[in-house]
Amino acid sequence: MGTLKPQEARRIDALLGRMSLAEKLGQLTMMAATHTVTGPVITGHSTDDIRSGRIGNLLNLIGAGAAREMQRVAVEESRLGVPLLIALDVIHGHRTLFPPPLAEVALFDPEAWRLTAREAAREAAADGIAMTFAPMLDVSRDPRWGRIVEGPGESAWVGRRLAEAKVRGFQGNDLAAADSIAAVAKHFCGYGAVTAGREYASVDFSERALREVYLPPFAAAVNAGVAAVMPAFTDLAGIPMTAHAGLLRRLLRLELGFDGVLVSDYNAVAELIRHGVAADLIEAAALALRAGVDIDMVSGAYLHGLPAALERGLVSLAEIDESVRRVLILKTRLGLFEDPYRRGAALESAATLAERRRLAREIGARSIVLLTNPVEALPLSGSLRRLALLGPLADAPGEMRGPWWSAAQPDTQVSVLAGLRAAWPQARILHAPGVEIAGEDGSGIAAAVELCEAAEAVVLCLGEAATMSGEAASRAHPELPGRQRELAEAVLQRARARNIPVVAALFSGRPLIVPWLASQASALLAAWFPGCEAGHALADILTGRASPSARTPISWPRAVGQIPLYFGQRGSGRPADPANSYSSRYIDESNEPLFAFGHGLSYTRFSITNLRVRPESAAASATVEIDVDVQNEGSRRGEETLFLFVRRLQGRVAPPLLELHGIGKIALEPGARGTLRLHLPVAELRSLGPDLEPVLEPGELEILVGPSADRASLLAGRLTLVV
Ligand code: BGC
């Protein structure tokens, strides 16, 4: 957590020396505020509990005025005047929303990831917030799990880069600055692997999977100086993470060197009782504290259970003090003792807010993946006169926020309808929802289909409501809900009869399984939830003002039965072979995703040739340079993203089929040719040997570079490791 100045360390010692047990437990307690017409209310408590020091931290307090007032009570009216830590889930923006994390991952641009976190931090800090429960770093290969939208997707390598970028963005260069907020890496660890993608379900995987897949993003966050970590709600092989001393104390704190604050998830300490590992709040509190959890979020277990736990000898005062000290250090690092009111002190200027919305539009457009465009229906012609805009997401501004909208109001989101009207002022936009997002009412389908009669093109906005992904939003059928398929099929049929294109845009927090739509639509876009400028961002893509450049961050399944589906899987002693029924394959479905990880088209075409690997034989200390020539073969400027994969040919542990080791981007004018150089430090090629110790095994590897994880799209070279 960085070193404190001597006077800061002395202040913490002095405070600890003066605190009563109740005041100490207050520092270890975070309670939730909600808003009523009369102002903030602390659920089950009152401001008196801040005054008495029984509550030292708050979440969900929105608005600089409310934050300032609560802070004033803590600082000016409590006995010791310890400032409050005020936290909120600022996941993809605060008032100005960017696309949610998975959609942002589709940019494959760490600098953009950092920038949106920086802007979110500035905006949240201007509202008095000092900590965000982000970034979410749960690698997940299961689109049934609604929270896949909040994180890095399927790749641990992406998770590491996302962790670094987001921690740097939220925390800035100086955590004490008025526009920096503390980041919380969550949910440690393995939450993305809940059984069958079912929310809050049990998790069980090998220590190898832990170390290869689920842990690396958290290690990267710790290295980047993340201020806090949140254990997951879930258990790992029977031990709830909130009570997992082995992973929290030994692995996270001792092995990874994390010395920041551990904040429980919402009510998770009390939920140790429901997990079946604690008899009551007293045992639950003792288990969590002993595992190293410093702050109890809302369960009240620390407040009500720790005094008895202390009396019974289940915890020691030294353990309580250790946690209080960590909380006070964090408050010190945030500059809260120096000036508790620095966040939320000044309004942001109109110019700053306008610039932030401009960025939201740009990032929104850059997150939209062009999945198919076989007949080049996109971009649509600028001279369109009549456009049918159909589907339940066409005029749904609030839904454009996606899950976790912090303080963003529905009426500040730009709907697709509004965006298209602005983009085609001369055209008539014929709009009908046809059906609701979910629900059985199909009575609007016929009227929507009728609008195709007069139109020159159809834009069909389909998908999920914002609350159908995110927390508590697992879906056993990750497809189009309600009667949307019926609407889409009727529209496709009418449009075919009239020979007009149907561009389908999917709004969702996960890849939706829609192979039938992919094969029938004239073009298919994964729009995710594009954020507050959604309509303009989509219009930028539809009109061709921006050329699509995003790539799917998830291997896109063609059937639910393929899940979990990911490029980094290991092979088999009987690899898939269509001619051999005793090989690793389905008898009723292809093994391949509908769209490979990294797939995404643009309005131009690129060719890649001439892969060079230098040196071709390298030792542990070397950095290998990998060059590839890229040519823009189309008639538009565009940006190509290339992935660097490695395939180990042999090892003592069966190697994954592909390992991601880098991303490169190159922007080229029409007809232009350039060279993209990627760097691969050989040390990065260490893998975990049979005993889980990192090893660099000598031998040959394949170096693969290309636009996606589809093997056929990759150029291959060789590298020999001499170690
Ligand atoms: C979620 C966390 C979130 C917390 C506070 C929980 O339900 O799992 O991700 O940070 O609530 O809102």
XYZ file of C-alpha atoms in Angstrom, residues 7-519:
513
model
C 3.299 11.615 11.158
C 0.643 9.580 9.337
C 1.811 6.380 10.966
C 1.814 8.132 14.351
C -1.748 9.370 13.804
C -2.925 5.841 13.061
C -1.190 4.489 16.186
C -2.706 7.257 18.288
C -6.184 6.668 16.894
C -5.960 2.936 17.487
C -4.849 3.622 21.025
C -7.869 5.821 21.707
C -10.540 3.729 19.986
C -13.098 1.756 21.936
C -13.964 -1.714 20.651
C -17.217 -0.333 19.207
C -15.343 2.383 17.334
C -12.898 -0.159 15.968
C -15.737 -2.332 14.740
C -17.258 0.757 13.137
C -14.144 1.078 10.995
C -14.632 -2.538 9.940
C -18.266 -1.991 9.016
C -19.715 -0.690 5.777
C -23.420 0.015 5.587
C -25.637 0.827 2.614
C -27.346 4.139 2.104
C -30.453 4.583 0.019
C -32.186 7.714 -1.059
C -35.616 8.868 0.000
C -37.233 12.172 -0.850
C -35.793 13.619 2.318
C -32.216 12.542 1.598
C -29.955 9.637 2.370
C -31.046 6.876 4.671
C -28.740 4.210 6.008
C -30.523 0.904 5.784
C -31.446 -0.244 9.290
C -29.391 2.539 10.842
C -29.310 6.280 11.243
C -26.759 9.032 11.080
C -26.425 8.604 14.845
C -24.455 5.450 14.100
C -21.947 7.532 12.167
C -21.874 10.054 14.993
C -21.222 7.323 17.553
C -18.508 5.767 15.378
C -20.426 2.520 14.872
C -20.396 2.976 11.085
C -17.138 3.996 9.464
C -17.863 3.285 5.803
C -20.804 3.694 3.454
C -21.822 2.418 0.067
C -24.490 3.526 -2.391
C -24.543 7.138 -1.282
C -25.175 9.195 -4.397
C -24.659 12.931 -4.725
C -21.930 15.283 -3.573
C -24.259 17.060 -1.131
C -25.295 13.850 0.626
C -21.707 12.625 0.716
C -20.522 15.888 2.189
C -23.233 15.874 4.854
C -22.453 12.315 5.972
C -18.759 13.111 5.939
C -19.403 16.188 8.063
C -21.213 14.101 10.668
C -18.294 11.648 10.797
C -15.535 14.221 10.878
C -17.126 16.953 12.954
C -19.568 15.152 15.202
C -18.009 11.787 15.997
C -15.678 11.541 18.994
C -12.527 10.724 17.017
C -13.460 12.437 13.766
C -12.347 9.561 11.532
C -13.548 10.286 7.987
C -15.931 7.935 6.204
C -14.910 5.828 3.257
C -17.693 6.302 0.698
C -17.889 3.643 -1.990
C -20.070 2.825 -4.968
C -20.171 0.395 -7.871
C -18.772 2.649 -10.562
C -18.381 -0.144 -13.060
C -18.493 1.534 -16.476
C -19.014 5.169 -15.675
C -20.901 7.127 -13.069
C -23.280 9.643 -14.628
C -21.724 9.314 -18.078
C -21.852 5.642 -18.998
C -19.387 3.870 -21.235
C -20.099 0.361 -22.523
C -19.804 -2.310 -19.799
C -16.433 -4.039 -19.360
C -16.969 -7.021 -21.682
C -18.011 -4.641 -24.457
C -14.970 -2.493 -23.774
C -12.777 -5.555 -23.921
C -13.955 -5.833 -27.533
C -11.780 -2.778 -28.270
C -8.663 -4.737 -27.276
C -7.119 -1.412 -26.368
C -5.630 -1.125 -22.854
C -5.185 2.624 -23.194
C -8.911 3.031 -23.871
C -9.656 0.808 -20.871
C -7.508 3.063 -18.716
C -9.034 6.216 -20.077
C -12.652 5.278 -19.384
C -11.733 4.267 -15.839
C -9.968 7.614 -15.396
C -13.020 9.509 -16.591
C -15.341 7.402 -14.439
C -13.105 8.106 -11.443
C -13.112 11.845 -12.069
C -16.869 11.926 -12.379
C -17.470 9.724 -9.323
C -14.936 11.625 -7.235
C -16.711 14.855 -8.155
C -19.740 13.247 -6.495
C -17.865 12.554 -3.268
C -17.064 8.898 -4.012
C -13.678 7.631 -2.784
C -13.817 3.969 -3.775
C -15.314 1.866 -6.552
C -16.047 -1.842 -6.437
C -14.220 -2.392 -9.702
C -12.496 -3.760 -11.701
C -14.225 -7.090 -11.862
C -11.569 -9.571 -12.938
C -13.430 -12.846 -13.060
C -12.371 -14.779 -16.114
C -15.413 -16.643 -17.374
C -16.054 -19.050 -20.174
C -19.735 -19.347 -19.523
C -22.158 -16.938 -21.206
C -25.000 -18.360 -19.166
C -23.502 -16.472 -16.238
C -24.893 -12.936 -16.330
C -21.829 -11.410 -14.768
C -19.678 -12.334 -17.737
C -20.579 -8.805 -18.929
C -18.716 -7.221 -16.029
C -15.315 -8.705 -16.664
C -12.532 -9.633 -19.047
C -14.211 -12.595 -20.736
C -12.456 -15.875 -21.394
C -8.787 -14.967 -21.404
C -6.526 -14.634 -18.371
C -4.055 -12.630 -20.463
C -6.768 -10.097 -21.294
C -7.737 -10.133 -17.614
C -4.199 -9.133 -16.635
C -4.067 -6.244 -19.077
C -7.555 -5.119 -18.060
C -6.574 -5.236 -14.383
C -3.530 -3.041 -14.930
C -5.373 -0.537 -17.085
C -8.377 -0.196 -14.806
C -6.375 0.076 -11.592
C -4.219 2.783 -13.145
C -7.287 4.539 -14.488
C -9.312 4.572 -11.281
C -6.441 5.287 -8.935
C -4.549 7.736 -11.159
C -0.968 8.636 -10.277
C -1.813 9.689 -6.759
C -4.548 8.005 -4.770
C -4.889 11.076 -2.567
C -5.764 13.328 -5.501
C -9.254 14.836 -5.544
C -10.034 12.968 -8.768
C -8.681 9.542 -7.812
C -10.670 6.734 -6.260
C -9.574 3.446 -4.742
C -10.083 0.396 -6.940
C -11.350 -2.932 -5.601
C -10.315 -6.020 -7.553
C -13.204 -8.435 -7.390
C -14.354 -11.136 -6.938
C -11.441 -13.082 -5.590
C -11.461 -15.803 -6.948
C -13.078 -18.142 -9.446
C -16.606 -16.684 -9.340
C -16.675 -16.873 -13.151
C -16.630 -20.660 -12.939
C -19.892 -21.135 -11.036
C -21.403 -24.538 -11.752
C -23.365 -24.525 -15.014
C -23.177 -20.730 -15.112
C -25.717 -20.524 -12.305
C -25.404 -17.409 -10.174
C -23.891 -17.854 -6.697
C -23.476 -21.614 -7.295
C -20.540 -23.634 -6.033
C -17.127 -23.510 -7.725
C -14.672 -26.358 -7.930
C -11.569 -26.449 -10.059
C -7.990 -27.606 -9.884
C -5.147 -25.628 -8.414
C -3.731 -25.533 -11.940
C -6.869 -23.797 -13.214
C -6.646 -21.401 -10.289
C -3.070 -20.477 -11.082
C -3.301 -20.513 -14.857
C -6.678 -18.907 -15.362
C -8.419 -17.319 -12.399
C -5.575 -15.890 -10.348
C -3.384 -14.024 -12.893
C -5.693 -10.999 -13.301
C -5.701 -10.522 -9.527
C -1.929 -10.868 -9.370
C -1.710 -8.164 -12.039
C -4.040 -5.903 -10.044
C -1.914 -6.380 -6.938
C 1.226 -5.559 -8.911
C -0.483 -2.452 -10.219
C -1.108 -1.353 -6.622
C -4.819 -2.018 -6.263
C -6.051 -0.581 -2.960
C -8.563 -3.277 -2.082
C -9.792 -6.734 -3.002
C -13.243 -8.271 -2.569
C -13.607 -12.006 -1.978
C -16.295 -13.720 -4.023
C -19.641 -14.836 -2.634
C -18.894 -18.338 -3.796
C -17.037 -21.254 -2.283
C -14.046 -22.926 -3.838
C -14.115 -26.667 -3.330
C -16.270 -26.251 -0.275
C -14.571 -23.307 1.388
C -16.433 -20.022 0.982
C -14.036 -17.369 -0.267
C -15.111 -15.021 2.536
C -13.650 -17.514 5.011
C -10.814 -18.860 2.861
C -7.747 -18.221 4.971
C -5.640 -20.296 2.596
C -6.411 -18.133 -0.404
C -6.852 -14.778 1.311
C -4.065 -14.833 3.849
C -1.557 -17.248 2.414
C -1.985 -16.813 -1.310
C -3.203 -13.241 -1.708
C -1.407 -11.586 1.164
C 1.738 -13.661 1.636
C 2.410 -15.062 -1.810
C 1.170 -12.164 -3.940
C 2.168 -9.538 -1.379
C -1.190 -7.771 -1.172
C -1.238 -5.484 1.856
C -4.391 -3.490 1.118
C -7.920 -3.800 2.426
C -10.130 -6.836 1.958
C -13.768 -5.815 1.783
C -16.409 -8.537 1.882
C -19.100 -8.774 -0.742
C -22.630 -7.647 0.107
C -23.792 -9.530 3.210
C -21.264 -12.266 2.449
C -20.011 -12.571 6.029
C -23.469 -13.440 7.353
C -23.990 -15.760 4.380
C -21.293 -18.018 5.814
C -24.154 -19.338 7.924
C -26.159 -20.305 4.817
C -23.047 -21.826 3.288
C -23.122 -24.112 6.292
C -19.707 -23.281 7.714
C -20.798 -21.039 10.620
C -23.507 -21.570 13.207
C -24.278 -17.906 13.839
C -23.094 -14.346 13.266
C -20.423 -14.778 15.917
C -18.782 -17.710 14.178
C -19.290 -16.117 10.772
C -17.568 -12.920 11.894
C -14.702 -14.861 13.439
C -14.172 -16.970 10.321
C -14.096 -13.948 8.019
C -11.826 -11.840 10.203
C -9.424 -14.693 10.743
C -9.325 -15.269 6.993
C -8.254 -11.633 6.650
C -11.467 -9.862 5.616
C -11.144 -6.330 6.985
C -14.491 -4.728 6.157
C -17.856 -6.424 6.579
C -20.195 -5.063 3.923
C -23.682 -4.624 5.414
C -24.088 -7.972 7.186
C -23.536 -6.480 10.637
C -21.688 -9.630 11.651
C -18.589 -7.715 12.736
C -20.631 -5.137 14.600
C -22.788 -7.636 16.410
C -20.714 -10.817 16.346
C -17.115 -9.815 16.967
C -17.560 -8.662 20.606
C -18.791 -12.147 21.556
C -16.197 -13.773 19.295
C -13.537 -11.822 21.167
C -14.921 -12.899 24.534
C -14.991 -16.537 23.448
C -11.436 -16.312 22.208
C -12.393 -17.017 18.594
C -10.532 -13.876 17.503
C -7.928 -11.713 19.186
C -7.818 -7.980 19.680
C -4.588 -8.008 17.675
C -6.481 -9.419 14.688
C -9.128 -6.723 14.993
C -6.453 -4.034 15.295
C -4.647 -5.360 12.267
C -7.776 -4.900 10.153
C -8.599 -1.485 11.611
C -5.055 -0.376 10.854
C -5.425 -1.408 7.241
C -8.658 0.560 6.909
C -7.048 3.630 8.479
C -4.063 3.304 6.158
C -6.400 3.252 3.168
C -8.216 6.351 4.430
C -4.844 8.006 4.882
C -3.695 7.080 1.398
C -6.916 8.474 -0.013
C -6.055 11.781 1.643
C -9.238 11.647 3.690
C -7.591 12.745 6.932
C -5.866 15.635 5.202
C -9.058 16.914 3.615
C -12.165 14.731 3.898
C -14.097 17.039 1.582
C -11.694 17.198 -1.344
C -13.785 14.793 -3.403
C -17.071 16.407 -4.310
C -15.731 19.883 -3.660
C -16.080 21.262 -7.167
C -18.607 20.836 -9.948
C -17.216 19.634 -13.232
C -17.419 22.113 -16.075
C -19.879 21.772 -18.946
C -16.897 21.415 -21.302
C -15.529 18.474 -19.299
C -18.907 16.759 -19.350
C -19.346 17.347 -23.084
C -15.895 15.970 -23.807
C -16.693 12.910 -21.700
C -19.843 12.255 -23.701
C -17.839 12.609 -26.882
C -15.501 9.947 -25.541
C -18.491 7.757 -24.629
C -19.720 7.994 -28.215
C -16.324 7.110 -29.602
C -15.816 4.168 -27.237
C -19.409 3.041 -27.820
C -18.857 2.899 -31.582
C -15.491 1.204 -31.118
C -17.109 -1.522 -28.989
C -19.637 -2.623 -31.624
C -18.568 -5.811 -33.366
C -19.521 -6.380 -36.977
C -20.101 -10.136 -36.918
C -21.354 -10.645 -40.461
C -21.762 -8.466 -43.528
C -21.787 -10.974 -46.396
C -23.433 -8.784 -49.010
C -21.951 -5.538 -47.692
C -25.325 -4.281 -46.587
C -23.353 -2.055 -44.237
C -22.665 0.767 -44.196
C -26.158 1.884 -45.164
C -26.489 4.486 -47.849
C -26.439 8.099 -46.734
C -29.268 8.901 -49.134
C -31.823 6.543 -47.580
C -35.298 8.043 -47.583
C -37.259 5.483 -45.572
C -35.752 3.259 -42.933
C -37.721 0.776 -40.826
C -36.384 0.669 -37.294
C -37.914 -2.323 -35.579
C -37.546 -4.339 -32.409
C -37.959 -3.831 -28.687
C -34.511 -2.296 -28.196
C -34.964 0.380 -30.863
C -36.442 2.967 -28.567
C -35.292 1.817 -25.158
C -32.952 4.495 -23.829
C -32.834 3.125 -20.274
C -31.809 -0.330 -21.506
C -28.810 1.119 -23.329
C -27.152 1.520 -19.940
C -26.666 -2.211 -19.456
C -26.236 -3.500 -15.915
C -24.662 -1.355 -13.162
C -25.596 2.156 -14.132
C -24.353 3.946 -11.028
C -25.955 7.428 -11.082
C -26.871 7.507 -14.781
C -30.490 8.440 -15.444
C -32.491 6.668 -18.184
C -33.467 9.935 -19.856
C -29.846 10.911 -20.454
C -29.237 7.886 -22.690
C -29.522 8.257 -26.447
C -31.865 5.649 -27.936
C -31.223 4.084 -31.309
C -34.280 5.904 -32.617
C -32.902 9.267 -31.544
C -29.466 8.417 -32.934
C -30.835 7.362 -36.316
C -33.065 10.422 -36.564
C -30.018 12.602 -36.001
C -27.942 10.645 -38.508
C -30.540 10.613 -41.292
C -32.383 13.913 -40.862
C -33.740 13.681 -44.390
C -35.145 10.171 -43.962
C -38.404 8.956 -42.524
C -37.675 6.554 -39.736
C -40.588 4.136 -39.526
C -40.491 2.730 -36.044
C -42.315 -0.070 -34.229
C -41.115 -2.311 -31.390
C -43.097 -5.333 -32.639
C -42.763 -7.196 -29.351
C -41.588 -6.536 -25.831
C -38.096 -7.629 -24.820
C -39.528 -10.552 -22.891
C -43.135 -11.684 -22.637
C -45.621 -13.507 -24.743
C -47.502 -10.706 -26.479
C -47.046 -11.069 -30.223
C -49.864 -8.744 -31.235
C -47.497 -6.036 -32.497
C -45.600 -8.264 -34.929
C -47.886 -7.763 -37.924
C -47.759 -3.965 -37.683
C -43.981 -4.001 -37.429
C -43.687 -6.265 -40.451
C -45.968 -3.922 -42.407
C -43.450 -1.121 -41.980
C -41.038 -3.101 -44.153
C -43.337 -2.436 -47.117
C -42.398 1.199 -47.434
C -38.779 0.912 -46.287
C -35.540 0.751 -48.228
C -33.749 -1.017 -45.396
C -34.549 -2.465 -41.986
C -32.596 -2.067 -38.779
C -33.730 -4.675 -36.288
C -32.808 -4.020 -32.656
C -33.017 -7.218 -30.657
C -31.612 -8.572 -27.440
C -31.800 -8.453 -23.696
C -32.998 -5.937 -21.163
C -30.204 -4.318 -19.165
C -31.126 -6.386 -16.116
C -30.926 -9.696 -17.981
C -27.178 -9.671 -17.544
C -25.073 -8.570 -14.610
C -25.632 -9.913 -11.127
C -28.409 -12.418 -10.489
C -29.038 -12.792 -14.217
C -27.943 -16.288 -15.193
C -29.778 -17.655 -18.191
C -30.183 -21.317 -19.067
C -31.311 -20.168 -22.523
C -28.920 -17.398 -23.567
C -30.917 -16.691 -26.693
C -33.348 -13.995 -27.764
C -35.982 -13.805 -25.032
C -39.755 -13.624 -25.460
C -41.105 -13.594 -28.993
C -38.237 -11.737 -30.605
C -37.293 -14.646 -32.826
C -40.793 -14.749 -34.202
C -40.615 -11.027 -34.939
C -37.212 -11.365 -36.560
C -38.252 -14.285 -38.752
C -41.372 -12.481 -39.930
C -39.365 -9.351 -40.732
C -36.653 -11.339 -42.508
C -39.243 -13.084 -44.622
C -40.961 -9.849 -45.673
C -37.671 -8.116 -46.338
C -36.500 -11.037 -48.466
C -39.675 -10.819 -50.500
C -39.038 -7.129 -51.060
C -35.302 -7.587 -51.549
C -34.322 -5.040 -48.921
C -31.519 -5.570 -46.394
C -32.117 -6.382 -42.723
C -29.353 -5.279 -40.400
C -29.733 -6.927 -37.004
C -28.142 -5.351 -33.933
C -27.925 -7.456 -30.804
C -27.990 -5.647 -27.478
C -26.820 -7.947 -24.740
C -24.369 -8.523 -21.936
C -23.257 -11.862 -23.357
C -22.954 -13.568 -26.707
C -26.488 -14.632 -27.567
C -26.907 -17.935 -29.306
C -28.514 -17.023 -32.605
C -26.969 -19.055 -35.456
C -30.239 -18.820 -37.409
C -30.069 -15.006 -37.310
C -26.384 -14.926 -38.236
C -27.122 -16.910 -41.366
